[in-house]
Amino acid sequence: MFNLAYIHQNLLGNKQKGREYLAQLKEMYPGDDLIRIGELVLVDFGDAPDADSGPNAEKGSGLKTDSAVAGLVNYPNPFNPTTAISYRLPNSGRVELKVYDVLGREVITLVREYQEARVHTAYFNGENLASGVYFYRLTAQGISQVKKMLMVK
């Protein structure tokens, strides 16, 4: 079921069918770790509740001006083996930035501290990791944003 959801969502571009398979998986195995992994892997970033789109989006960046975090991006992407993850905090507050593998396992916590309102950059080095898709999640001021990145060795 998970594989069907992934294939439809990411390979065939049928996001609706991918969501349907994930919903069936949730019904069959409520509370299972695979559901959390599926939600991380199969999330449609453009349609996610905390995604950066809509009427308040900044032109050109696709980011809300009123969101707790703006400009969340990594460069280069794809990368080998290091990438810079940048974000802008419109307000000071506690920030947490974590990297996850494609199975939803935490790889590393890059940031866990109070930060001032400004642009910040954290660096991720994946030299000891396998090539593939990784996710980074930034949580600040009650908002959580997830983006994906690709490491190619």
mmCIF file of C-alpha atoms in Angstrom:
data_model
loop_
_atom_site.group_PDB
_atom_site.id
_atom_site.type_symbol
_atom_site.label_atom_id
_atom_site.label_comp_id
_atom_site.label_asym_id
_atom_site.label_seq_id
_atom_site.Cartn_x
_atom_site.Cartn_y
_atom_site.Cartn_z
ATOM 1 C CA MET A 1 0.000 0.000 0.000
ATOM 2 C CA PHE A 2 2.832 2.379 0.902
ATOM 3 C CA ASN A 3 4.624 1.594 -2.352
ATOM 4 C CA LEU A 4 1.452 2.242 -4.347
ATOM 5 C CA ALA A 5 1.004 5.583 -2.628
ATOM 6 C CA TYR A 6 4.629 6.536 -3.314
ATOM 7 C CA ILE A 7 4.493 5.449 -6.959
ATOM 8 C CA HIS A 8 1.272 7.339 -7.690
ATOM 9 C CA GLN A 9 2.311 10.465 -5.787
ATOM 10 C CA ASN A 10 5.933 10.810 -6.880
ATOM 11 C CA LEU A 11 6.464 8.789 -10.043
ATOM 12 C CA LEU A 12 3.130 9.007 -11.854
ATOM 13 C CA GLY A 13 2.244 12.477 -10.595
ATOM 14 C CA ASN A 14 -1.223 11.346 -9.446
ATOM 15 C CA LYS A 15 -1.248 13.106 -6.068
ATOM 16 C CA GLN A 16 -4.921 12.378 -5.369
ATOM 17 C CA LYS A 17 -4.461 8.614 -5.860
ATOM 18 C CA GLY A 18 -1.336 8.707 -3.684
ATOM 19 C CA ARG A 19 -3.322 10.395 -0.900
ATOM 20 C CA GLU A 20 -6.086 7.788 -1.257
ATOM 21 C CA TYR A 21 -3.629 4.931 -0.777
ATOM 22 C CA LEU A 22 -2.104 6.663 2.253
ATOM 23 C CA ALA A 23 -5.591 7.144 3.731
ATOM 24 C CA GLN A 24 -6.307 3.423 3.249
ATOM 25 C CA LEU A 25 -3.018 2.616 4.946
ATOM 26 C CA LYS A 26 -3.993 4.838 7.892
ATOM 27 C CA GLU A 27 -7.303 2.986 8.223
ATOM 28 C CA MET A 28 -5.627 -0.431 8.118
ATOM 29 C CA TYR A 29 -2.802 0.397 10.560
ATOM 30 C CA PRO A 30 -3.743 3.346 12.779
ATOM 31 C CA GLY A 31 -0.857 4.597 14.881
ATOM 32 C CA ASP A 32 1.743 2.585 12.958
ATOM 33 C CA ASP A 33 5.198 4.115 12.398
ATOM 34 C CA LEU A 34 4.781 3.542 8.665
ATOM 35 C CA ILE A 35 2.006 6.158 8.673
ATOM 36 C CA ARG A 36 4.403 8.798 10.050
ATOM 37 C CA ILE A 37 6.990 7.799 7.464
ATOM 38 C CA GLY A 38 4.376 7.909 4.721
ATOM 39 C CA GLU A 39 3.296 11.374 5.730
ATOM 40 C CA LEU A 40 6.894 12.598 5.627
ATOM 41 C CA VAL A 41 7.689 10.922 2.310
ATOM 42 C CA LEU A 42 4.383 11.485 0.558
ATOM 43 C CA VAL A 43 3.542 14.986 1.731
ATOM 44 C CA ASP A 44 2.648 17.261 -1.143
ATOM 45 C CA PHE A 45 4.578 20.321 -0.071
ATOM 46 C CA GLY A 46 2.498 22.660 -2.216
ATOM 47 C CA ASP A 47 -0.758 21.540 -0.575
ATOM 48 C CA ALA A 48 0.431 21.003 3.003
ATOM 49 C CA PRO A 49 -1.333 23.081 5.655
ATOM 50 C CA ASP A 50 1.874 24.917 6.541
ATOM 51 C CA ALA A 51 3.127 25.156 2.972
ATOM 52 C CA ASP A 52 4.300 28.434 1.534
ATOM 53 C CA SER A 53 1.560 29.427 -0.878
ATOM 54 C CA GLY A 54 -1.695 31.296 -1.061
ATOM 55 C CA PRO A 55 -2.836 34.888 -1.148
ATOM 56 C CA ASN A 56 -0.215 36.072 1.360
ATOM 57 C CA ALA A 57 2.700 34.627 -0.594
ATOM 58 C CA GLU A 58 5.628 36.861 -1.448
ATOM 59 C CA LYS A 59 6.063 37.285 -5.183
ATOM 60 C CA GLY A 60 8.862 35.154 -6.592
ATOM 61 C CA SER A 61 9.610 33.231 -3.419
ATOM 62 C CA GLY A 62 6.286 31.446 -2.863
ATOM 63 C CA LEU A 63 6.491 32.265 0.873
ATOM 64 C CA LYS A 64 3.947 33.769 3.227
ATOM 65 C CA THR A 65 4.968 37.082 4.704
ATOM 66 C CA ASP A 66 3.011 36.321 7.876
ATOM 67 C CA SER A 67 4.447 32.843 8.454
ATOM 68 C CA ALA A 68 6.787 32.208 11.382
ATOM 69 C CA VAL A 69 9.532 31.126 8.980
ATOM 70 C CA ALA A 70 10.139 32.402 5.478
ATOM 71 C CA GLY A 71 12.637 31.626 2.750
ATOM 72 C CA LEU A 72 13.345 28.049 3.876
ATOM 73 C CA VAL A 73 15.596 26.640 1.166
ATOM 74 C CA ASN A 74 18.772 24.614 0.761
ATOM 75 C CA TYR A 75 21.482 25.277 -1.789
ATOM 76 C CA PRO A 76 22.819 23.526 -3.729
ATOM 77 C CA ASN A 77 20.116 20.942 -4.282
ATOM 78 C CA PRO A 78 21.047 18.268 -5.340
ATOM 79 C CA PHE A 79 24.219 18.408 -3.273
ATOM 80 C CA ASN A 80 27.391 16.396 -2.654
ATOM 81 C CA PRO A 81 28.073 16.097 0.274
ATOM 82 C CA THR A 82 27.292 19.495 1.867
ATOM 83 C CA THR A 83 24.441 21.954 1.526
ATOM 84 C CA ALA A 84 23.474 25.212 3.200
ATOM 85 C CA ILE A 85 19.954 25.497 4.630
ATOM 86 C CA SER A 86 18.820 29.121 4.892
ATOM 87 C CA TYR A 87 15.726 30.629 6.464
ATOM 88 C CA ARG A 88 14.445 33.991 7.604
ATOM 89 C CA LEU A 89 12.818 34.504 10.998
ATOM 90 C CA PRO A 90 10.513 37.529 11.042
ATOM 91 C CA ASN A 91 10.356 37.258 14.863
ATOM 92 C CA SER A 92 12.858 36.073 17.457
ATOM 93 C CA GLY A 93 12.129 32.746 19.111
ATOM 94 C CA ARG A 94 13.038 29.137 19.702
ATOM 95 C CA VAL A 95 14.068 27.294 16.527
ATOM 96 C CA GLU A 96 14.672 23.642 15.769
ATOM 97 C CA LEU A 97 16.074 22.354 12.473
ATOM 98 C CA LYS A 98 16.334 18.579 11.958
ATOM 99 C CA VAL A 99 17.263 16.345 9.030
ATOM 100 C CA TYR A 100 15.456 13.042 8.395
ATOM 101 C CA ASP A 101 16.129 10.151 6.039
ATOM 102 C CA VAL A 102 13.506 8.849 3.613
ATOM 103 C CA LEU A 103 12.225 6.411 6.260
ATOM 104 C CA GLY A 104 11.512 9.255 8.677
ATOM 105 C CA ARG A 105 14.444 8.530 11.003
ATOM 106 C CA GLU A 106 16.153 11.559 12.454
ATOM 107 C CA VAL A 107 19.654 11.923 11.013
ATOM 108 C CA ILE A 108 20.827 15.010 12.888
ATOM 109 C CA THR A 109 19.611 18.091 14.735
ATOM 110 C CA LEU A 110 21.330 21.080 13.158
ATOM 111 C CA VAL A 111 19.741 23.822 15.273
ATOM 112 C CA ARG A 112 17.983 23.773 18.643
ATOM 113 C CA GLU A 113 18.207 27.229 20.184
ATOM 114 C CA TYR A 114 16.699 30.675 20.575
ATOM 115 C CA GLN A 115 17.478 32.817 17.517
ATOM 116 C CA GLU A 116 17.042 36.475 16.690
ATOM 117 C CA ALA A 117 14.802 37.729 13.869
ATOM 118 C CA ARG A 118 17.023 37.730 10.762
ATOM 119 C CA VAL A 119 18.344 35.393 8.052
ATOM 120 C CA HIS A 120 20.113 32.279 9.352
ATOM 121 C CA THR A 121 22.106 29.536 7.624
ATOM 122 C CA ALA A 122 22.871 26.040 8.888
ATOM 123 C CA TYR A 123 25.167 23.614 7.096
ATOM 124 C CA PHE A 124 24.448 19.912 6.572
ATOM 125 C CA ASN A 125 27.294 17.518 5.753
ATOM 126 C CA GLY A 126 26.168 14.107 4.515
ATOM 127 C CA GLU A 127 29.578 12.652 3.682
ATOM 128 C CA ASN A 128 28.940 9.593 5.891
ATOM 129 C CA LEU A 129 25.430 8.998 4.521
ATOM 130 C CA ALA A 130 24.090 7.211 1.466
ATOM 131 C CA SER A 131 22.921 9.048 -1.629
ATOM 132 C CA GLY A 132 19.206 9.697 -1.697
ATOM 133 C CA VAL A 133 16.339 11.896 -0.594
ATOM 134 C CA TYR A 134 16.490 13.589 2.803
ATOM 135 C CA PHE A 135 13.994 15.905 4.473
ATOM 136 C CA TYR A 136 14.671 18.887 6.669
ATOM 137 C CA ARG A 137 12.099 20.222 9.100
ATOM 138 C CA LEU A 138 12.277 23.667 10.611
ATOM 139 C CA THR A 139 10.036 24.416 13.587
ATOM 140 C CA ALA A 140 9.738 27.968 14.880
ATOM 141 C CA GLN A 141 7.051 29.883 16.749
ATOM 142 C CA GLY A 142 4.543 27.033 16.512
ATOM 143 C CA ILE A 143 4.911 26.544 12.747
ATOM 144 C CA SER A 144 6.638 23.565 11.137
ATOM 145 C CA GLN A 145 7.860 23.505 7.541
ATOM 146 C CA VAL A 146 9.317 20.491 5.736
ATOM 147 C CA LYS A 147 11.342 20.505 2.533
ATOM 148 C CA LYS A 148 13.161 17.767 0.689
ATOM 149 C CA MET A 149 16.696 17.674 -0.650
ATOM 150 C CA LEU A 150 18.671 15.199 -2.727
ATOM 151 C CA MET A 151 22.217 14.045 -2.031
ATOM 152 C CA VAL A 152 23.996 12.569 -5.053
ATOM 153 C CA LYS A 153 27.447 11.080 -4.589
#
